[in-house]
mmCIF file of C-alpha atoms in Angstrom:
data_model
loop_
_atom_site.group_PDB
_atom_site.id
_atom_site.type_symbol
_atom_site.label_atom_id
_atom_site.label_comp_id
_atom_site.label_asym_id
_atom_site.label_seq_id
_atom_site.Cartn_x
_atom_site.Cartn_y
_atom_site.Cartn_z
ATOM 1 C CA MET A 1 -6.509 79.529 167.808
ATOM 2 C CA GLN A 2 -7.861 81.863 165.125
ATOM 3 C CA THR A 3 -5.443 82.820 162.359
ATOM 4 C CA PRO A 4 -4.050 86.323 163.067
ATOM 5 C CA VAL A 5 -5.008 89.026 160.564
ATOM 6 C CA ILE A 6 -2.509 91.639 159.341
ATOM 7 C CA LEU A 7 -3.479 94.808 157.472
ATOM 8 C CA ILE A 8 -0.761 96.187 155.163
ATOM 9 C CA VAL A 9 -1.089 99.918 154.405
ATOM 10 C CA GLU A 10 1.391 100.696 151.633
ATOM 11 C CA ASP A 11 0.949 102.658 148.392
ATOM 12 C CA GLU A 12 3.963 101.191 146.563
ATOM 13 C CA ASP A 13 2.653 98.157 144.687
ATOM 14 C CA VAL A 14 5.873 96.143 144.704
ATOM 15 C CA THR A 15 6.532 96.684 148.405
ATOM 16 C CA ARG A 16 2.919 95.939 149.330
ATOM 17 C CA LEU A 17 2.801 92.722 147.304
ATOM 18 C CA ASN A 18 6.123 91.605 148.787
ATOM 19 C CA LEU A 19 4.772 92.194 152.296
ATOM 20 C CA VAL A 20 1.586 90.305 151.500
ATOM 21 C CA SER A 21 3.588 87.330 150.183
ATOM 22 C CA LEU A 22 5.929 87.456 153.189
ATOM 23 C CA PHE A 23 3.167 87.316 155.799
ATOM 24 C CA GLU A 24 1.004 84.848 153.891
ATOM 25 C CA ALA A 25 4.000 82.503 153.759
ATOM 26 C CA GLU A 26 4.111 82.750 157.570
ATOM 27 C CA GLY A 27 0.493 81.601 157.771
ATOM 28 C CA TYR A 28 -1.244 84.937 158.410
ATOM 29 C CA LYS A 29 -4.404 86.219 156.785
ATOM 30 C CA VAL A 30 -3.407 89.442 155.014
ATOM 31 C CA ILE A 31 -5.525 92.427 153.943
ATOM 32 C CA GLU A 32 -4.226 95.250 151.747
ATOM 33 C CA ALA A 33 -4.841 99.012 151.721
ATOM 34 C CA ILE A 34 -3.183 101.717 149.635
ATOM 35 C CA ASP A 35 -4.028 104.835 151.671
ATOM 36 C CA GLY A 36 -5.879 106.119 154.724
ATOM 37 C CA ASP A 37 -9.389 105.952 153.285
ATOM 38 C CA ASP A 38 -8.783 102.417 152.131
ATOM 39 C CA MET A 39 -7.383 101.515 155.577
ATOM 40 C CA HIS A 40 -10.485 102.798 157.381
ATOM 41 C CA ASP A 41 -12.747 100.919 154.958
ATOM 42 C CA LYS A 42 -10.859 97.678 155.537
ATOM 43 C CA LEU A 43 -10.919 98.117 159.315
ATOM 44 C CA THR A 44 -14.658 98.812 159.242
ATOM 45 C CA ASN A 45 -15.256 95.576 157.367
ATOM 46 C CA ASN A 46 -12.760 93.471 159.341
ATOM 47 C CA ASP A 47 -13.159 93.475 163.118
ATOM 48 C CA ASP A 48 -10.524 90.774 163.582
ATOM 49 C CA VAL A 49 -7.407 92.724 162.485
ATOM 50 C CA ASN A 50 -4.586 92.032 164.951
ATOM 51 C CA LEU A 51 -1.763 94.096 163.450
ATOM 52 C CA VAL A 52 -1.372 97.063 161.096
ATOM 53 C CA VAL A 53 1.898 97.434 159.183
ATOM 54 C CA MET A 54 1.886 100.960 157.771
ATOM 55 C CA ASP A 55 4.182 103.094 155.638
ATOM 56 C CA ILE A 56 4.624 106.595 157.066
ATOM 57 C CA ASN A 57 4.854 108.305 153.661
ATOM 58 C CA LEU A 58 1.398 107.712 152.215
ATOM 59 C CA PRO A 59 -0.574 109.833 149.721
ATOM 60 C CA GLY A 60 -3.128 112.101 151.379
ATOM 61 C CA LYS A 61 -2.942 111.660 155.133
ATOM 62 C CA ASN A 62 0.481 110.393 156.181
ATOM 63 C CA GLY A 63 1.054 107.515 158.568
ATOM 64 C CA LEU A 64 1.462 109.745 161.626
ATOM 65 C CA ILE A 65 -2.000 111.262 161.134
ATOM 66 C CA LEU A 66 -3.520 107.864 160.410
ATOM 67 C CA ALA A 67 -1.914 106.381 163.519
ATOM 68 C CA ARG A 68 -3.662 109.019 165.636
ATOM 69 C CA GLU A 69 -6.981 108.185 164.020
ATOM 70 C CA LEU A 70 -6.341 104.466 164.423
ATOM 71 C CA ARG A 71 -5.582 104.780 168.141
ATOM 72 C CA GLN A 72 -8.888 106.578 168.699
ATOM 73 C CA LYS A 73 -10.827 103.620 167.315
ATOM 74 C CA ARG A 74 -8.891 100.376 167.649
ATOM 75 C CA ASN A 75 -6.457 98.707 170.023
ATOM 76 C CA VAL A 76 -4.311 96.801 167.553
ATOM 77 C CA GLY A 77 -0.587 96.396 167.112
ATOM 78 C CA LEU A 78 1.045 99.003 164.865
ATOM 79 C CA ILE A 79 4.398 98.799 163.096
ATOM 80 C CA PHE A 80 5.630 101.751 161.039
ATOM 81 C CA LEU A 81 7.671 101.258 157.879
ATOM 82 C CA THR A 82 9.658 104.175 156.495
ATOM 83 C CA GLY A 83 12.499 104.971 154.156
ATOM 84 C CA ARG A 84 13.748 107.672 156.518
ATOM 85 C CA ASP A 85 15.913 106.725 159.480
ATOM 86 C CA ASN A 86 15.893 109.677 161.847
ATOM 87 C CA ASP A 87 15.076 110.167 165.511
ATOM 88 C CA VAL A 88 12.340 112.734 164.864
ATOM 89 C CA ASP A 89 10.157 110.318 162.882
ATOM 90 C CA ARG A 90 10.850 107.493 165.277
ATOM 91 C CA ILE A 91 10.034 109.502 168.403
ATOM 92 C CA LEU A 92 6.913 111.046 166.864
ATOM 93 C CA GLY A 93 5.700 107.628 165.809
ATOM 94 C CA LEU A 94 6.243 106.132 169.240
ATOM 95 C CA GLU A 95 4.633 109.085 171.002
ATOM 96 C CA ILE A 96 1.546 108.814 168.803
ATOM 97 C CA GLY A 97 1.211 105.162 169.690
ATOM 98 C CA ALA A 98 3.195 103.009 167.282
ATOM 99 C CA ASP A 99 4.512 99.823 168.868
ATOM 100 C CA ASP A 100 7.520 99.432 166.606
ATOM 101 C CA TYR A 101 9.397 101.143 163.792
ATOM 102 C CA ILE A 102 11.343 99.550 160.941
ATOM 103 C CA THR A 103 13.434 101.329 158.314
ATOM 104 C CA LYS A 104 13.444 100.297 154.665
ATOM 105 C CA PRO A 105 15.125 98.261 153.345
ATOM 106 C CA PHE A 106 14.358 95.805 156.117
ATOM 107 C CA ASN A 107 15.283 92.227 156.878
ATOM 108 C CA PRO A 108 12.162 90.121 156.151
ATOM 109 C CA ARG A 109 12.961 87.695 158.949
ATOM 110 C CA GLU A 110 13.331 90.522 161.466
ATOM 111 C CA LEU A 111 9.986 92.002 160.412
ATOM 112 C CA THR A 112 8.122 88.705 160.754
ATOM 113 C CA ILE A 113 9.657 88.086 164.193
ATOM 114 C CA ARG A 114 8.690 91.544 165.418
ATOM 115 C CA ALA A 115 5.188 91.114 163.996
ATOM 116 C CA ARG A 116 4.746 87.734 165.691
ATOM 117 C CA ASN A 117 5.955 89.066 169.045
ATOM 118 C CA LEU A 118 3.708 92.115 168.805
ATOM 119 C CA ILE A 119 0.639 90.038 167.937
ATOM 120 C CA SER A 120 1.357 87.807 170.932
ATOM 121 C CA ARG A 121 1.676 90.811 173.262
ATOM 122 C CA THR A 122 -1.495 92.403 171.917
ATOM 123 C CA ALA A 123 -3.422 89.188 172.438
ATOM 124 C CA LEU A 124 -2.079 88.922 175.988
ATOM 125 C CA GLY A 125 -3.004 92.527 176.648
ATOM 126 C CA GLY A 126 -6.556 91.791 175.563
ATOM 127 C CA GLU A 127 -6.778 88.890 177.978
ATOM 128 C CA GLU A 128 -5.360 90.994 180.801
ATOM 129 C CA ALA A 129 -7.918 93.725 180.106
ATOM 130 C CA ASN A 130 -10.676 91.275 181.005
ATOM 131 C CA ILE A 131 -9.122 90.467 184.373
ATOM 132 C CA GLU A 132 -10.230 92.633 187.270
ATOM 133 C CA THR A 133 -7.225 94.301 188.904
ATOM 134 C CA ASN A 134 -6.806 95.788 192.341
ATOM 135 C CA GLY A 135 -8.099 99.152 191.180
ATOM 136 C CA VAL A 136 -6.133 102.250 192.099
ATOM 137 C CA ILE A 137 -2.532 102.795 193.184
ATOM 138 C CA THR A 138 -2.031 105.990 195.199
ATOM 139 C CA PHE A 139 1.311 107.706 195.722
ATOM 140 C CA ASN A 140 2.318 111.215 196.785
ATOM 141 C CA GLY A 141 -1.208 112.509 196.167
ATOM 142 C CA TRP A 142 -1.404 110.918 192.702
ATOM 143 C CA GLU A 143 -3.629 108.029 191.603
ATOM 144 C CA LEU A 144 -3.057 105.448 188.860
ATOM 145 C CA ASP A 145 -6.131 103.475 187.846
ATOM 146 C CA GLU A 146 -5.051 99.993 186.762
ATOM 147 C CA ASN A 147 -8.183 99.357 184.727
ATOM 148 C CA SER A 148 -8.429 102.589 182.726
ATOM 149 C CA ARG A 149 -4.692 103.536 182.766
ATOM 150 C CA CYS A 150 -5.749 107.005 183.989
ATOM 151 C CA LEU A 151 -3.221 109.029 185.979
ATOM 152 C CA THR A 152 -4.885 111.602 188.254
ATOM 153 C CA SER A 153 -2.957 114.503 189.780
ATOM 154 C CA PRO A 154 -3.390 115.815 193.348
ATOM 155 C CA SER A 155 -5.520 118.622 191.877
ATOM 156 C CA GLY A 156 -7.835 116.137 190.174
ATOM 157 C CA ASP A 157 -6.665 116.409 186.564
ATOM 158 C CA ALA A 158 -6.814 112.988 184.873
ATOM 159 C CA LYS A 159 -4.988 111.742 181.777
ATOM 160 C CA ARG A 160 -5.168 108.322 180.163
ATOM 161 C CA LEU A 161 -1.616 107.063 179.668
ATOM 162 C CA PRO A 162 -0.465 105.311 176.498
ATOM 163 C CA LYS A 163 0.424 101.665 177.058
ATOM 164 C CA GLY A 164 4.169 102.252 177.071
ATOM 165 C CA GLU A 165 3.985 104.982 179.715
ATOM 166 C CA TYR A 166 1.550 102.974 181.823
ATOM 167 C CA ARG A 167 3.668 99.822 181.728
ATOM 168 C CA ALA A 168 6.878 101.677 182.614
ATOM 169 C CA LEU A 169 5.277 103.565 185.481
ATOM 170 C CA ARG A 170 3.406 100.502 186.731
ATOM 171 C CA LEU A 171 6.635 98.482 186.812
ATOM 172 C CA MET A 172 8.399 101.111 188.909
ATOM 173 C CA LEU A 173 5.443 101.530 191.251
ATOM 174 C CA ASP A 174 5.523 97.783 191.917
ATOM 175 C CA SER A 175 9.088 98.121 193.262
ATOM 176 C CA PRO A 176 9.697 101.656 194.590
ATOM 177 C CA GLY A 177 13.370 102.399 195.082
ATOM 178 C CA ARG A 178 14.513 99.629 192.764
ATOM 179 C CA ILE A 179 16.697 100.628 189.812
ATOM 180 C CA PHE A 180 15.374 99.430 186.471
ATOM 181 C CA SER A 181 17.758 99.362 183.530
ATOM 182 C CA ARG A 182 16.739 100.528 180.069
ATOM 183 C CA GLU A 183 16.880 96.893 178.969
ATOM 184 C CA GLN A 184 14.392 95.855 181.662
ATOM 185 C CA LEU A 185 12.076 98.759 180.930
ATOM 186 C CA ILE A 186 11.984 98.279 177.144
ATOM 187 C CA LYS A 187 11.346 94.568 177.617
ATOM 188 C CA HIS A 188 8.423 95.264 179.940
ATOM 189 C CA MET A 189 7.047 98.062 177.761
ATOM 190 C CA THR A 190 7.278 96.432 174.346
ATOM 191 C CA GLY A 191 8.453 92.855 174.769
ATOM 192 C CA ARG A 192 11.510 93.450 172.577
ATOM 193 C CA GLU A 193 15.213 93.868 173.268
ATOM 194 C CA LEU A 194 16.922 97.248 173.532
ATOM 195 C CA ARG A 195 18.552 98.227 170.238
ATOM 196 C CA ALA A 196 21.579 100.437 169.641
ATOM 197 C CA ASN A 197 20.735 104.162 169.841
ATOM 198 C CA ASP A 198 17.181 103.308 170.913
ATOM 199 C CA ARG A 199 15.731 106.306 172.811
ATOM 200 C CA THR A 200 12.285 104.817 173.426
ATOM 201 C CA VAL A 201 12.795 104.411 177.179
ATOM 202 C CA ASP A 202 14.219 107.905 177.641
ATOM 203 C CA VAL A 203 11.370 109.458 175.659
ATOM 204 C CA THR A 204 8.818 107.515 177.703
ATOM 205 C CA ILE A 205 10.346 108.524 181.044
ATOM 206 C CA ARG A 206 10.502 112.141 179.904
ATOM 207 C CA ARG A 207 6.795 112.069 179.051
ATOM 208 C CA ILE A 208 5.900 110.516 182.425
ATOM 209 C CA ARG A 209 7.915 113.207 184.200
ATOM 210 C CA LYS A 210 6.039 115.910 182.282
ATOM 211 C CA HIS A 211 2.793 114.633 183.811
ATOM 212 C CA PHE A 212 4.289 114.980 187.284
ATOM 213 C CA GLU A 213 5.573 118.492 186.537
ATOM 214 C CA SER A 214 1.986 119.766 186.717
ATOM 215 C CA ASP A 215 2.325 119.498 190.516
ATOM 216 C CA ASN A 216 5.400 121.320 191.843
ATOM 217 C CA SER A 217 5.490 119.390 195.111
ATOM 218 C CA THR A 218 5.823 116.020 193.373
ATOM 219 C CA SER A 219 7.740 116.835 190.178
ATOM 220 C CA GLU A 220 10.756 114.675 191.067
ATOM 221 C CA LEU A 221 9.266 111.201 191.476
ATOM 222 C CA ILE A 222 11.487 109.358 189.001
ATOM 223 C CA SER A 223 15.230 109.566 189.482
ATOM 224 C CA THR A 224 17.905 108.963 186.840
ATOM 225 C CA ILE A 225 20.724 106.703 188.019
ATOM 226 C CA HIS A 226 23.486 107.501 185.562
ATOM 227 C CA GLY A 227 24.889 104.456 183.845
ATOM 228 C CA GLU A 228 22.238 102.190 185.381
ATOM 229 C CA GLY A 229 18.691 103.322 184.628
ATOM 230 C CA TYR A 230 15.707 104.804 186.453
ATOM 231 C CA ARG A 231 13.872 104.333 189.734
ATOM 232 C CA PHE A 232 10.736 105.574 191.440
ATOM 233 C CA ILE A 233 11.599 107.558 194.593
ATOM 234 C CA GLY A 234 8.113 108.489 195.769
ATOM 235 C CA LYS A 235 6.038 106.809 198.457
ATOM 236 C CA ILE A 236 3.291 104.281 197.773
ATOM 237 C CA ASP A 237 0.273 104.681 200.041
ATOM 238 C CA ASN A 238 -0.776 101.543 201.897
#
């Protein structure tokens, strides 16, 4: 197996060098960048990057802007590092497409474990992308394309879902009527355990519901079961 490659995007020299040493000690190949321009240059010259670990507060374009640009070009794992621990940053980062979010100061062991798990999931996702799936799931006039992750409304409007939204919706469509706990959903979406005060699942379900709200006749397809979780209450077409 090829050695995984991690790109560190961090403008603070001490923090960046510590991260480089940490991941190199774990056996990874590590590349450094100090800002957005440097990140894009490194990505252009390194097609084998598996994971980007990025500080949100960077000079010039911040990490949220860079994450948007990154998602338009590359399908790699993305972990945000930040000195601010607030729900707004966390939710924005996850909505843009970050896979995980860690607040400074962080536990080095926790970071390396999350990085390893994310690299494994990304590699698995790449293998799954090469496997032909059944095609399209239809329900209540909607269509979900398993290959492109596109969700098409009864009126024909199509949107490509982020991975987290696709995985959550796909899980519920596989078992309509079944209640899925937040723990089950976060595990399926990200591969990690649910953490205290983690709103990732709720944010994801809210965003899926907003897609359905574009069609008044099918706006209530996901039901909240208080104290238990969520379930899909629509009808899958045979």
